[in-house]
């Protein structure tokens, strides 16, 4: 949480920049007011792999340069919700004006600008592009486009993400992991609804097939027999076509399945059954038949062993 009003005026610009750079996104910031008039309140947090920034402030421009974009090693999609005021958004050579109640998408790996000409309220979610699993072509088409009343799913998404950002309970503990999937699916729905029938028939068909494949994989994650031949057979396509479709979505099948399985293990270890079942048993339930391999993969993904993660959520007297 940052309240710039408690910071000395000469230090406010640096405090705001540091908070954004360290916790959310690296951007150049140009305030449209004098140092003494700069006002900003920011709440920064996470929901599983997503980052959330809630901000209110005086007129300002945020600019992600080509250099900053090229330094982003974790490609992401920013979903912006305009609460009050307006926002002139520019990316990929186009601009749109976003008013209260509307949404906008920008990509982290390309330059963009956000220009707030008046005092504003704004929510932004940073969602890993890998988790979203949508082709770059689709994201490029909806970037810097106002997603508002003309999009049938946008009002629902605005209400949902506003409540998600406001609820500390939803953003904490075991609830966080459970809302990641619905959040990603809802953003997918907003993007595909916005594009409608504008995509070429073949490309649109492959994109819909890709979504069906990822939904199928999620539904069968716990099945140790889940494999490329089985997935291809379930959709009546060749293995080669399967890999081609997923490649266009930016998905490496083996890595994607492993990361989804690890996320399920992480949620289960932190949940009520985390202290009932063994760590190895939870790993096996989600397809990790080798306990050592599971522990190494978990630590590589989350920076701690599954045992440490579980102990953080299930304190016992011996851990106090």
mmCIF file with all atom_site columns, N, CA and C in Angstrom, residues 247-317:
data_model
loop_
_atom_site.group_PDB
_atom_site.id
_atom_site.type_symbol
_atom_site.label_atom_id
_atom_site.label_alt_id
_atom_site.label_comp_id
_atom_site.label_asym_id
_atom_site.label_entity_id
_atom_site.label_seq_id
_atom_site.pdbx_PDB_ins_code
_atom_site.Cartn_x
_atom_site.Cartn_y
_atom_site.Cartn_z
_atom_site.occupancy
_atom_site.B_iso_or_equiv
_atom_site.pdbx_formal_charge
_atom_site.auth_seq_id
_atom_site.auth_comp_id
_atom_site.auth_asym_id
_atom_site.auth_atom_id
_atom_site.pdbx_PDB_model_num
ATOM 1   N N  . UNK A 1 247 ? 1.172  -24.713 -30.581 1.00 0.00 ? 247 UNK A N  1
ATOM 2   C CA . UNK A 1 247 ? 2.297  -23.823 -30.841 1.00 0.00 ? 247 UNK A CA 1
ATOM 3   C C  . UNK A 1 247 ? 1.806  -22.427 -31.197 1.00 0.00 ? 247 UNK A C  1
ATOM 4   N N  . UNK A 1 248 ? 0.710  -22.351 -31.971 1.00 0.00 ? 248 UNK A N  1
ATOM 5   C CA . UNK A 1 248 ? 0.156  -21.043 -32.323 1.00 0.00 ? 248 UNK A CA 1
ATOM 6   C C  . UNK A 1 248 ? -0.440 -20.333 -31.115 1.00 0.00 ? 248 UNK A C  1
ATOM 7   N N  . UNK A 1 249 ? -0.789 -21.109 -30.096 1.00 0.00 ? 249 UNK A N  1
ATOM 8   C CA . UNK A 1 249 ? -1.268 -20.525 -28.844 1.00 0.00 ? 249 UNK A CA 1
ATOM 9   C C  . UNK A 1 249 ? -0.117 -20.178 -27.900 1.00 0.00 ? 249 UNK A C  1
ATOM 10  N N  . UNK A 1 250 ? 1.105  -20.480 -28.325 1.00 0.00 ? 250 UNK A N  1
ATOM 11  C CA . UNK A 1 250 ? 2.254  -20.224 -27.473 1.00 0.00 ? 250 UNK A CA 1
ATOM 12  C C  . UNK A 1 250 ? 2.410  -21.233 -26.356 1.00 0.00 ? 250 UNK A C  1
ATOM 13  N N  . UNK A 1 251 ? 1.899  -22.465 -26.568 1.00 0.00 ? 251 UNK A N  1
ATOM 14  C CA . UNK A 1 251 ? 1.914  -23.487 -25.521 1.00 0.00 ? 251 UNK A CA 1
ATOM 15  C C  . UNK A 1 251 ? 2.839  -24.630 -25.914 1.00 0.00 ? 251 UNK A C  1
ATOM 16  N N  . UNK A 1 252 ? 3.737  -24.976 -25.000 1.00 0.00 ? 252 UNK A N  1
ATOM 17  C CA . UNK A 1 252 ? 4.512  -26.208 -25.102 1.00 0.00 ? 252 UNK A CA 1
ATOM 18  C C  . UNK A 1 252 ? 3.778  -27.241 -24.263 1.00 0.00 ? 252 UNK A C  1
ATOM 19  N N  . UNK A 1 253 ? 3.254  -28.282 -24.881 1.00 0.00 ? 253 UNK A N  1
ATOM 20  C CA . UNK A 1 253 ? 2.317  -29.174 -24.205 1.00 0.00 ? 253 UNK A CA 1
ATOM 21  C C  . UNK A 1 253 ? 2.869  -29.741 -22.907 1.00 0.00 ? 253 UNK A C  1
ATOM 22  N N  . UNK A 1 254 ? 4.063  -30.316 -22.936 1.00 0.00 ? 254 UNK A N  1
ATOM 23  C CA . UNK A 1 254 ? 4.621  -30.924 -21.736 1.00 0.00 ? 254 UNK A CA 1
ATOM 24  C C  . UNK A 1 254 ? 4.802  -29.916 -20.612 1.00 0.00 ? 254 UNK A C  1
ATOM 25  N N  . UNK A 1 255 ? 5.361  -28.743 -20.949 1.00 0.00 ? 255 UNK A N  1
ATOM 26  C CA . UNK A 1 255 ? 5.577  -27.706 -19.927 1.00 0.00 ? 255 UNK A CA 1
ATOM 27  C C  . UNK A 1 255 ? 4.251  -27.198 -19.386 1.00 0.00 ? 255 UNK A C  1
ATOM 28  N N  . UNK A 1 256 ? 3.267  -27.057 -20.265 1.00 0.00 ? 256 UNK A N  1
ATOM 29  C CA . UNK A 1 256 ? 1.971  -26.516 -19.851 1.00 0.00 ? 256 UNK A CA 1
ATOM 30  C C  . UNK A 1 256 ? 1.250  -27.478 -18.910 1.00 0.00 ? 256 UNK A C  1
ATOM 31  N N  . UNK A 1 257 ? 1.273  -28.774 -19.236 1.00 0.00 ? 257 UNK A N  1
ATOM 32  C CA . UNK A 1 257 ? 0.648  -29.769 -18.362 1.00 0.00 ? 257 UNK A CA 1
ATOM 33  C C  . UNK A 1 257 ? 1.348  -29.794 -17.003 1.00 0.00 ? 257 UNK A C  1
ATOM 34  N N  . UNK A 1 258 ? 2.674  -29.762 -17.032 1.00 0.00 ? 258 UNK A N  1
ATOM 35  C CA . UNK A 1 258 ? 3.420  -29.792 -15.768 1.00 0.00 ? 258 UNK A CA 1
ATOM 36  C C  . UNK A 1 258 ? 3.099  -28.576 -14.907 1.00 0.00 ? 258 UNK A C  1
ATOM 37  N N  . UNK A 1 259 ? 3.031  -27.399 -15.499 1.00 0.00 ? 259 UNK A N  1
ATOM 38  C CA . UNK A 1 259 ? 2.764  -26.193 -14.709 1.00 0.00 ? 259 UNK A CA 1
ATOM 39  C C  . UNK A 1 259 ? 1.353  -26.205 -14.144 1.00 0.00 ? 259 UNK A C  1
ATOM 40  N N  . UNK A 1 260 ? 0.385  -26.731 -14.914 1.00 0.00 ? 260 UNK A N  1
ATOM 41  C CA . UNK A 1 260 ? -1.000 -26.822 -14.409 1.00 0.00 ? 260 UNK A CA 1
ATOM 42  C C  . UNK A 1 260 ? -1.084 -27.836 -13.272 1.00 0.00 ? 260 UNK A C  1
ATOM 43  N N  . UNK A 1 261 ? -0.381 -28.947 -13.421 1.00 0.00 ? 261 UNK A N  1
ATOM 44  C CA . UNK A 1 261 ? -0.385 -29.961 -12.356 1.00 0.00 ? 261 UNK A CA 1
ATOM 45  C C  . UNK A 1 261 ? 0.283  -29.426 -11.092 1.00 0.00 ? 261 UNK A C  1
ATOM 46  N N  . UNK A 1 262 ? 1.365  -28.710 -11.240 1.00 0.00 ? 262 UNK A N  1
ATOM 47  C CA . UNK A 1 262 ? 2.022  -28.122 -10.075 1.00 0.00 ? 262 UNK A CA 1
ATOM 48  C C  . UNK A 1 262 ? 1.106  -27.122 -9.380  1.00 0.00 ? 262 UNK A C  1
ATOM 49  N N  . UNK A 1 263 ? 0.354  -26.349 -10.163 1.00 0.00 ? 263 UNK A N  1
ATOM 50  C CA . UNK A 1 263 ? -0.570 -25.388 -9.564  1.00 0.00 ? 263 UNK A CA 1
ATOM 51  C C  . UNK A 1 263 ? -1.646 -26.102 -8.754  1.00 0.00 ? 263 UNK A C  1
ATOM 52  N N  . UNK A 1 264 ? -2.132 -27.251 -9.256  1.00 0.00 ? 264 UNK A N  1
ATOM 53  C CA . UNK A 1 264 ? -3.133 -28.015 -8.513  1.00 0.00 ? 264 UNK A CA 1
ATOM 54  C C  . UNK A 1 264 ? -2.534 -28.582 -7.228  1.00 0.00 ? 264 UNK A C  1
ATOM 55  N N  . UNK A 1 265 ? -1.311 -29.078 -7.310  1.00 0.00 ? 265 UNK A N  1
ATOM 56  C CA . UNK A 1 265 ? -0.630 -29.581 -6.108  1.00 0.00 ? 265 UNK A CA 1
ATOM 57  C C  . UNK A 1 265 ? -0.452 -28.465 -5.095  1.00 0.00 ? 265 UNK A C  1
ATOM 58  N N  . UNK A 1 266 ? -0.058 -27.314 -5.563  1.00 0.00 ? 266 UNK A N  1
ATOM 59  C CA . UNK A 1 266 ? 0.157  -26.164 -4.679  1.00 0.00 ? 266 UNK A CA 1
ATOM 60  C C  . UNK A 1 266 ? -1.124 -25.797 -3.949  1.00 0.00 ? 266 UNK A C  1
ATOM 61  N N  . UNK A 1 267 ? -2.231 -25.779 -4.682  1.00 0.00 ? 267 UNK A N  1
ATOM 62  C CA . UNK A 1 267 ? -3.517 -25.450 -4.063  1.00 0.00 ? 267 UNK A CA 1
ATOM 63  C C  . UNK A 1 267 ? -3.920 -26.515 -3.048  1.00 0.00 ? 267 UNK A C  1
ATOM 64  N N  . UNK A 1 268 ? -3.738 -27.778 -3.404  1.00 0.00 ? 268 UNK A N  1
ATOM 65  C CA . UNK A 1 268 ? -4.147 -28.861 -2.508  1.00 0.00 ? 268 UNK A CA 1
ATOM 66  C C  . UNK A 1 268 ? -3.282 -28.902 -1.252  1.00 0.00 ? 268 UNK A C  1
ATOM 67  N N  . UNK A 1 269 ? -2.000 -28.655 -1.387  1.00 0.00 ? 269 UNK A N  1
ATOM 68  C CA . UNK A 1 269 ? -1.115 -28.645 -0.222  1.00 0.00 ? 269 UNK A CA 1
ATOM 69  C C  . UNK A 1 269 ? -1.485 -27.538 0.762   1.00 0.00 ? 269 UNK A C  1
ATOM 70  N N  . UNK A 1 270 ? -1.976 -26.426 0.237   1.00 0.00 ? 270 UNK A N  1
ATOM 71  C CA . UNK A 1 270 ? -2.349 -25.306 1.103   1.00 0.00 ? 270 UNK A CA 1
ATOM 72  C C  . UNK A 1 270 ? -3.762 -25.444 1.654   1.00 0.00 ? 270 UNK A C  1
ATOM 73  N N  . UNK A 1 271 ? -4.560 -26.324 1.050   1.00 0.00 ? 271 UNK A N  1
ATOM 74  C CA . UNK A 1 271 ? -5.952 -26.482 1.450   1.00 0.00 ? 271 UNK A CA 1
ATOM 75  C C  . UNK A 1 271 ? -6.145 -27.425 2.624   1.00 0.00 ? 271 UNK A C  1
ATOM 76  N N  . UNK A 1 272 ? -7.403 -27.698 2.971   1.00 0.00 ? 272 UNK A N  1
ATOM 77  C CA . UNK A 1 272 ? -7.700 -28.517 4.161   1.00 0.00 ? 272 UNK A CA 1
ATOM 78  C C  . UNK A 1 272 ? -7.173 -29.937 4.092   1.00 0.00 ? 272 UNK A C  1
ATOM 79  N N  . UNK A 1 273 ? -6.981 -30.485 2.875   1.00 0.00 ? 273 UNK A N  1
ATOM 80  C CA . UNK A 1 273 ? -6.467 -31.851 2.764   1.00 0.00 ? 273 UNK A CA 1
ATOM 81  C C  . UNK A 1 273 ? -4.944 -31.903 2.730   1.00 0.00 ? 273 UNK A C  1
ATOM 82  N N  . UNK A 1 274 ? -4.311 -30.733 2.740   1.00 0.00 ? 274 UNK A N  1
ATOM 83  C CA . UNK A 1 274 ? -2.859 -30.704 2.694   1.00 0.00 ? 274 UNK A CA 1
ATOM 84  C C  . UNK A 1 274 ? -2.205 -31.348 3.900   1.00 0.00 ? 274 UNK A C  1
ATOM 85  N N  . UNK A 1 275 ? -2.862 -31.323 5.039   1.00 0.00 ? 275 UNK A N  1
ATOM 86  C CA . UNK A 1 275 ? -2.291 -31.926 6.241   1.00 0.00 ? 275 UNK A CA 1
ATOM 87  C C  . UNK A 1 275 ? -2.821 -33.337 6.482   1.00 0.00 ? 275 UNK A C  1
ATOM 88  N N  . UNK A 1 276 ? -3.741 -33.790 5.634   1.00 0.00 ? 276 UNK A N  1
ATOM 89  C CA . UNK A 1 276 ? -4.311 -35.136 5.758   1.00 0.00 ? 276 UNK A CA 1
ATOM 90  C C  . UNK A 1 276 ? -3.565 -36.127 4.876   1.00 0.00 ? 276 UNK A C  1
ATOM 91  N N  . UNK A 1 277 ? -3.306 -35.721 3.647   1.00 0.00 ? 277 UNK A N  1
ATOM 92  C CA . UNK A 1 277 ? -2.618 -36.586 2.700   1.00 0.00 ? 277 UNK A CA 1
ATOM 93  C C  . UNK A 1 277 ? -1.116 -36.322 2.717   1.00 0.00 ? 277 UNK A C  1
ATOM 94  N N  . UNK A 1 278 ? -0.341 -37.314 2.331   1.00 0.00 ? 278 UNK A N  1
ATOM 95  C CA . UNK A 1 278 ? 1.107  -37.136 2.257   1.00 0.00 ? 278 UNK A CA 1
ATOM 96  C C  . UNK A 1 278 ? 1.453  -36.282 1.046   1.00 0.00 ? 278 UNK A C  1
ATOM 97  N N  . UNK A 1 279 ? 2.634  -35.667 1.105   1.00 0.00 ? 279 UNK A N  1
ATOM 98  C CA . UNK A 1 279 ? 3.092  -34.861 -0.021  1.00 0.00 ? 279 UNK A CA 1
ATOM 99  C C  . UNK A 1 279 ? 3.263  -35.720 -1.260  1.00 0.00 ? 279 UNK A C  1
ATOM 100 N N  . UNK A 1 280 ? 3.856  -36.889 -1.088  1.00 0.00 ? 280 UNK A N  1
ATOM 101 C CA . UNK A 1 280 ? 4.048  -37.793 -2.228  1.00 0.00 ? 280 UNK A CA 1
ATOM 102 C C  . UNK A 1 280 ? 2.709  -38.223 -2.796  1.00 0.00 ? 280 UNK A C  1
ATOM 103 N N  . UNK A 1 281 ? 1.711  -38.450 -1.919  1.00 0.00 ? 281 UNK A N  1
ATOM 104 C CA . UNK A 1 281 ? 0.390  -38.865 -2.379  1.00 0.00 ? 281 UNK A CA 1
ATOM 105 C C  . UNK A 1 281 ? -0.289 -37.779 -3.190  1.00 0.00 ? 281 UNK A C  1
ATOM 106 N N  . UNK A 1 282 ? -0.143 -36.535 -2.766  1.00 0.00 ? 282 UNK A N  1
ATOM 107 C CA . UNK A 1 282 ? -0.726 -35.428 -3.525  1.00 0.00 ? 282 UNK A CA 1
ATOM 108 C C  . UNK A 1 282 ? -0.029 -35.299 -4.882  1.00 0.00 ? 282 UNK A C  1
ATOM 109 N N  . UNK A 1 283 ? 1.285  -35.466 -4.889  1.00 0.00 ? 283 UNK A N  1
ATOM 110 C CA . UNK A 1 283 ? 2.001  -35.427 -6.160  1.00 0.00 ? 283 UNK A CA 1
ATOM 111 C C  . UNK A 1 283 ? 1.530  -36.511 -7.107  1.00 0.00 ? 283 UNK A C  1
ATOM 112 N N  . UNK A 1 284 ? 1.360  -37.745 -6.585  1.00 0.00 ? 284 UNK A N  1
ATOM 113 C CA . UNK A 1 284 ? 0.885  -38.853 -7.435  1.00 0.00 ? 284 UNK A CA 1
ATOM 114 C C  . UNK A 1 284 ? -0.515 -38.577 -7.967  1.00 0.00 ? 284 UNK A C  1
ATOM 115 N N  . UNK A 1 285 ? -1.339 -37.976 -7.127  1.00 0.00 ? 285 UNK A N  1
ATOM 116 C CA . UNK A 1 285 ? -2.721 -37.682 -7.543  1.00 0.00 ? 285 UNK A CA 1
ATOM 117 C C  . UNK A 1 285 ? -2.740 -36.796 -8.775  1.00 0.00 ? 285 UNK A C  1
ATOM 118 N N  . UNK A 1 286 ? -1.729 -35.949 -8.942  1.00 0.00 ? 286 UNK A N  1
ATOM 119 C CA . UNK A 1 286 ? -1.685 -35.039 -10.084 1.00 0.00 ? 286 UNK A CA 1
ATOM 120 C C  . UNK A 1 286 ? -0.614 -35.434 -11.089 1.00 0.00 ? 286 UNK A C  1
ATOM 121 N N  . UNK A 1 287 ? -0.271 -36.715 -11.118 1.00 0.00 ? 287 UNK A N  1
ATOM 122 C CA . UNK A 1 287 ? 0.553  -37.220 -12.209 1.00 0.00 ? 287 UNK A CA 1
ATOM 123 C C  . UNK A 1 287 ? 2.045  -37.254 -11.965 1.00 0.00 ? 287 UNK A C  1
ATOM 124 N N  . UNK A 1 288 ? 2.507  -36.877 -10.759 1.00 0.00 ? 288 UNK A N  1
ATOM 125 C CA . UNK A 1 288 ? 3.934  -36.931 -10.451 1.00 0.00 ? 288 UNK A CA 1
ATOM 126 C C  . UNK A 1 288 ? 4.212  -38.236 -9.703  1.00 0.00 ? 288 UNK A C  1
ATOM 127 N N  . UNK A 1 289 ? 4.590  -39.257 -10.442 1.00 0.00 ? 289 UNK A N  1
ATOM 128 C CA . UNK A 1 289 ? 4.749  -40.580 -9.847  1.00 0.00 ? 289 UNK A CA 1
ATOM 129 C C  . UNK A 1 289 ? 6.043  -40.712 -9.060  1.00 0.00 ? 289 UNK A C  1
ATOM 130 N N  . UNK A 1 290 ? 7.020  -39.869 -9.349  1.00 0.00 ? 290 UNK A N  1
ATOM 131 C CA . UNK A 1 290 ? 8.313  -39.885 -8.650  1.00 0.00 ? 290 UNK A CA 1
ATOM 132 C C  . UNK A 1 290 ? 8.343  -38.729 -7.661  1.00 0.00 ? 290 UNK A C  1
ATOM 133 N N  . UNK A 1 291 ? 8.403  -39.025 -6.357  1.00 0.00 ? 291 UNK A N  1
ATOM 134 C CA . UNK A 1 291 ? 8.340  -37.994 -5.324  1.00 0.00 ? 291 UNK A CA 1
ATOM 135 C C  . UNK A 1 291 ? 9.514  -37.021 -5.409  1.00 0.00 ? 291 UNK A C  1
ATOM 136 N N  . UNK A 1 292 ? 10.703 -37.542 -5.732  1.00 0.00 ? 292 UNK A N  1
ATOM 137 C CA . UNK A 1 292 ? 11.881 -36.681 -5.829  1.00 0.00 ? 292 UNK A CA 1
ATOM 138 C C  . UNK A 1 292 ? 11.740 -35.702 -6.986  1.00 0.00 ? 292 UNK A C  1
ATOM 139 N N  . UNK A 1 293 ? 11.283 -36.221 -8.116  1.00 0.00 ? 293 UNK A N  1
ATOM 140 C CA . UNK A 1 293 ? 11.074 -35.355 -9.283  1.00 0.00 ? 293 UNK A CA 1
ATOM 141 C C  . UNK A 1 293 ? 10.021 -34.293 -8.964  1.00 0.00 ? 293 UNK A C  1
ATOM 142 N N  . UNK A 1 294 ? 8.958  -34.680 -8.274  1.00 0.00 ? 294 UNK A N  1
ATOM 143 C CA . UNK A 1 294 ? 7.908  -33.731 -7.911  1.00 0.00 ? 294 UNK A CA 1
ATOM 144 C C  . UNK A 1 294 ? 8.468  -32.609 -7.034  1.00 0.00 ? 294 UNK A C  1
ATOM 145 N N  . UNK A 1 295 ? 9.246  -32.975 -6.036  1.00 0.00 ? 295 UNK A N  1
ATOM 146 C CA . UNK A 1 295 ? 9.804  -31.978 -5.129  1.00 0.00 ? 295 UNK A CA 1
ATOM 147 C C  . UNK A 1 295 ? 10.718 -30.998 -5.869  1.00 0.00 ? 295 UNK A C  1
ATOM 148 N N  . UNK A 1 296 ? 11.540 -31.503 -6.766  1.00 0.00 ? 296 UNK A N  1
ATOM 149 C CA . UNK A 1 296 ? 12.448 -30.644 -7.527  1.00 0.00 ? 296 UNK A CA 1
ATOM 150 C C  . UNK A 1 296 ? 11.673 -29.712 -8.451  1.00 0.00 ? 296 UNK A C  1
ATOM 151 N N  . UNK A 1 297 ? 10.655 -30.257 -9.131  1.00 0.00 ? 297 UNK A N  1
ATOM 152 C CA . UNK A 1 297 ? 9.862  -29.444 -10.053 1.00 0.00 ? 297 UNK A CA 1
ATOM 153 C C  . UNK A 1 297 ? 9.107  -28.355 -9.295  1.00 0.00 ? 297 UNK A C  1
ATOM 154 N N  . UNK A 1 298 ? 8.563  -28.700 -8.132  1.00 0.00 ? 298 UNK A N  1
ATOM 155 C CA . UNK A 1 298 ? 7.816  -27.738 -7.318  1.00 0.00 ? 298 UNK A CA 1
ATOM 156 C C  . UNK A 1 298 ? 8.730  -26.602 -6.859  1.00 0.00 ? 298 UNK A C  1
ATOM 157 N N  . UNK A 1 299 ? 9.915  -26.957 -6.374  1.00 0.00 ? 299 UNK A N  1
ATOM 158 C CA . UNK A 1 299 ? 10.848 -25.939 -5.891  1.00 0.00 ? 299 UNK A CA 1
ATOM 159 C C  . UNK A 1 299 ? 11.317 -25.041 -7.023  1.00 0.00 ? 299 UNK A C  1
ATOM 160 N N  . UNK A 1 300 ? 11.534 -25.617 -8.185  1.00 0.00 ? 300 UNK A N  1
ATOM 161 C CA . UNK A 1 300 ? 11.962 -24.822 -9.332  1.00 0.00 ? 300 UNK A CA 1
ATOM 162 C C  . UNK A 1 300 ? 10.876 -23.831 -9.738  1.00 0.00 ? 300 UNK A C  1
ATOM 163 N N  . UNK A 1 301 ? 9.603  -24.248 -9.630  1.00 0.00 ? 301 UNK A N  1
ATOM 164 C CA . UNK A 1 301 ? 8.498  -23.394 -10.042 1.00 0.00 ? 301 UNK A CA 1
ATOM 165 C C  . UNK A 1 301 ? 8.173  -22.320 -9.015  1.00 0.00 ? 301 UNK A C  1
ATOM 166 N N  . UNK A 1 302 ? 8.264  -22.661 -7.715  1.00 0.00 ? 302 UNK A N  1
ATOM 167 C CA . UNK A 1 302 ? 7.766  -21.753 -6.686  1.00 0.00 ? 302 UNK A CA 1
ATOM 168 C C  . UNK A 1 302 ? 8.824  -21.278 -5.692  1.00 0.00 ? 302 UNK A C  1
ATOM 169 N N  . UNK A 1 303 ? 10.048 -21.717 -5.848  1.00 0.00 ? 303 UNK A N  1
ATOM 170 C CA . UNK A 1 303 ? 11.112 -21.212 -5.002  1.00 0.00 ? 303 UNK A CA 1
ATOM 171 C C  . UNK A 1 303 ? 11.173 -21.817 -3.610  1.00 0.00 ? 303 UNK A C  1
ATOM 172 N N  . UNK A 1 304 ? 10.385 -22.850 -3.361  1.00 0.00 ? 304 UNK A N  1
ATOM 173 C CA . UNK A 1 304 ? 10.416 -23.539 -2.072  1.00 0.00 ? 304 UNK A CA 1
ATOM 174 C C  . UNK A 1 304 ? 9.921  -24.963 -2.264  1.00 0.00 ? 304 UNK A C  1
ATOM 175 N N  . UNK A 1 305 ? 10.284 -25.840 -1.346  1.00 0.00 ? 305 UNK A N  1
ATOM 176 C CA . UNK A 1 305 ? 9.854  -27.235 -1.458  1.00 0.00 ? 305 UNK A CA 1
ATOM 177 C C  . UNK A 1 305 ? 8.374  -27.363 -1.131  1.00 0.00 ? 305 UNK A C  1
ATOM 178 N N  . UNK A 1 306 ? 7.718  -28.431 -1.592  1.00 0.00 ? 306 UNK A N  1
ATOM 179 C CA . UNK A 1 306 ? 6.306  -28.622 -1.237  1.00 0.00 ? 306 UNK A CA 1
ATOM 180 C C  . UNK A 1 306 ? 6.086  -28.733 0.265   1.00 0.00 ? 306 UNK A C  1
ATOM 181 N N  . UNK A 1 307 ? 7.065  -29.257 0.992   1.00 0.00 ? 307 UNK A N  1
ATOM 182 C CA . UNK A 1 307 ? 6.909  -29.367 2.452   1.00 0.00 ? 307 UNK A CA 1
ATOM 183 C C  . UNK A 1 307 ? 6.910  -27.982 3.103   1.00 0.00 ? 307 UNK A C  1
ATOM 184 N N  . UNK A 1 308 ? 7.811  -27.116 2.675   1.00 0.00 ? 308 UNK A N  1
ATOM 185 C CA . UNK A 1 308 ? 7.848  -25.765 3.233   1.00 0.00 ? 308 UNK A CA 1
ATOM 186 C C  . UNK A 1 308 ? 6.554  -25.023 2.910   1.00 0.00 ? 308 UNK A C  1
ATOM 187 N N  . UNK A 1 309 ? 6.085  -25.175 1.670   1.00 0.00 ? 309 UNK A N  1
ATOM 188 C CA . UNK A 1 309 ? 4.826  -24.524 1.266   1.00 0.00 ? 309 UNK A CA 1
ATOM 189 C C  . UNK A 1 309 ? 3.658  -25.009 2.138   1.00 0.00 ? 309 UNK A C  1
ATOM 190 N N  . UNK A 1 310 ? 3.583  -26.323 2.344   1.00 0.00 ? 310 UNK A N  1
ATOM 191 C CA . UNK A 1 310 ? 2.504  -26.868 3.167   1.00 0.00 ? 310 UNK A CA 1
ATOM 192 C C  . UNK A 1 310 ? 2.612  -26.360 4.601   1.00 0.00 ? 310 UNK A C  1
ATOM 193 N N  . UNK A 1 311 ? 3.823  -26.352 5.152   1.00 0.00 ? 311 UNK A N  1
ATOM 194 C CA . UNK A 1 311 ? 3.998  -25.923 6.541   1.00 0.00 ? 311 UNK A CA 1
ATOM 195 C C  . UNK A 1 311 ? 3.620  -24.463 6.738   1.00 0.00 ? 311 UNK A C  1
ATOM 196 N N  . UNK A 1 312 ? 3.807  -23.637 5.692   1.00 0.00 ? 312 UNK A N  1
ATOM 197 C CA . UNK A 1 312 ? 3.426  -22.236 5.800   1.00 0.00 ? 312 UNK A CA 1
ATOM 198 C C  . UNK A 1 312 ? 1.927  -22.067 6.009   1.00 0.00 ? 312 UNK A C  1
ATOM 199 N N  . UNK A 1 313 ? 1.145  -23.028 5.500   1.00 0.00 ? 313 UNK A N  1
ATOM 200 C CA . UNK A 1 313 ? -0.311 -22.927 5.567   1.00 0.00 ? 313 UNK A CA 1
ATOM 201 C C  . UNK A 1 313 ? -0.929 -23.809 6.640   1.00 0.00 ? 313 UNK A C  1
ATOM 202 N N  . UNK A 1 314 ? -0.122 -24.650 7.261   1.00 0.00 ? 314 UNK A N  1
ATOM 203 C CA . UNK A 1 314 ? -0.643 -25.547 8.298   1.00 0.00 ? 314 UNK A CA 1
ATOM 204 C C  . UNK A 1 314 ? 0.324  -25.543 9.474   1.00 0.00 ? 314 UNK A C  1
ATOM 205 N N  . UNK A 1 315 ? 0.327  -24.437 10.191  1.00 0.00 ? 315 UNK A N  1
ATOM 206 C CA . UNK A 1 315 ? 1.223  -24.300 11.321  1.00 0.00 ? 315 UNK A CA 1
ATOM 207 C C  . UNK A 1 315 ? 0.827  -25.268 12.447  1.00 0.00 ? 315 UNK A C  1
ATOM 208 N N  . UNK A 1 316 ? 1.797  -25.924 13.015  1.00 0.00 ? 316 UNK A N  1
ATOM 209 C CA . UNK A 1 316 ? 1.582  -26.784 14.167  1.00 0.00 ? 316 UNK A CA 1
ATOM 210 C C  . UNK A 1 316 ? 2.406  -26.223 15.317  1.00 0.00 ? 316 UNK A C  1
ATOM 211 N N  . UNK A 1 317 ? 2.160  -26.675 16.559  1.00 0.00 ? 317 UNK A N  1
ATOM 212 C CA . UNK A 1 317 ? 2.936  -26.132 17.673  1.00 0.00 ? 317 UNK A CA 1
ATOM 213 C C  . UNK A 1 317 ? 4.438  -26.217 17.460  1.00 0.00 ? 317 UNK A C  1
#
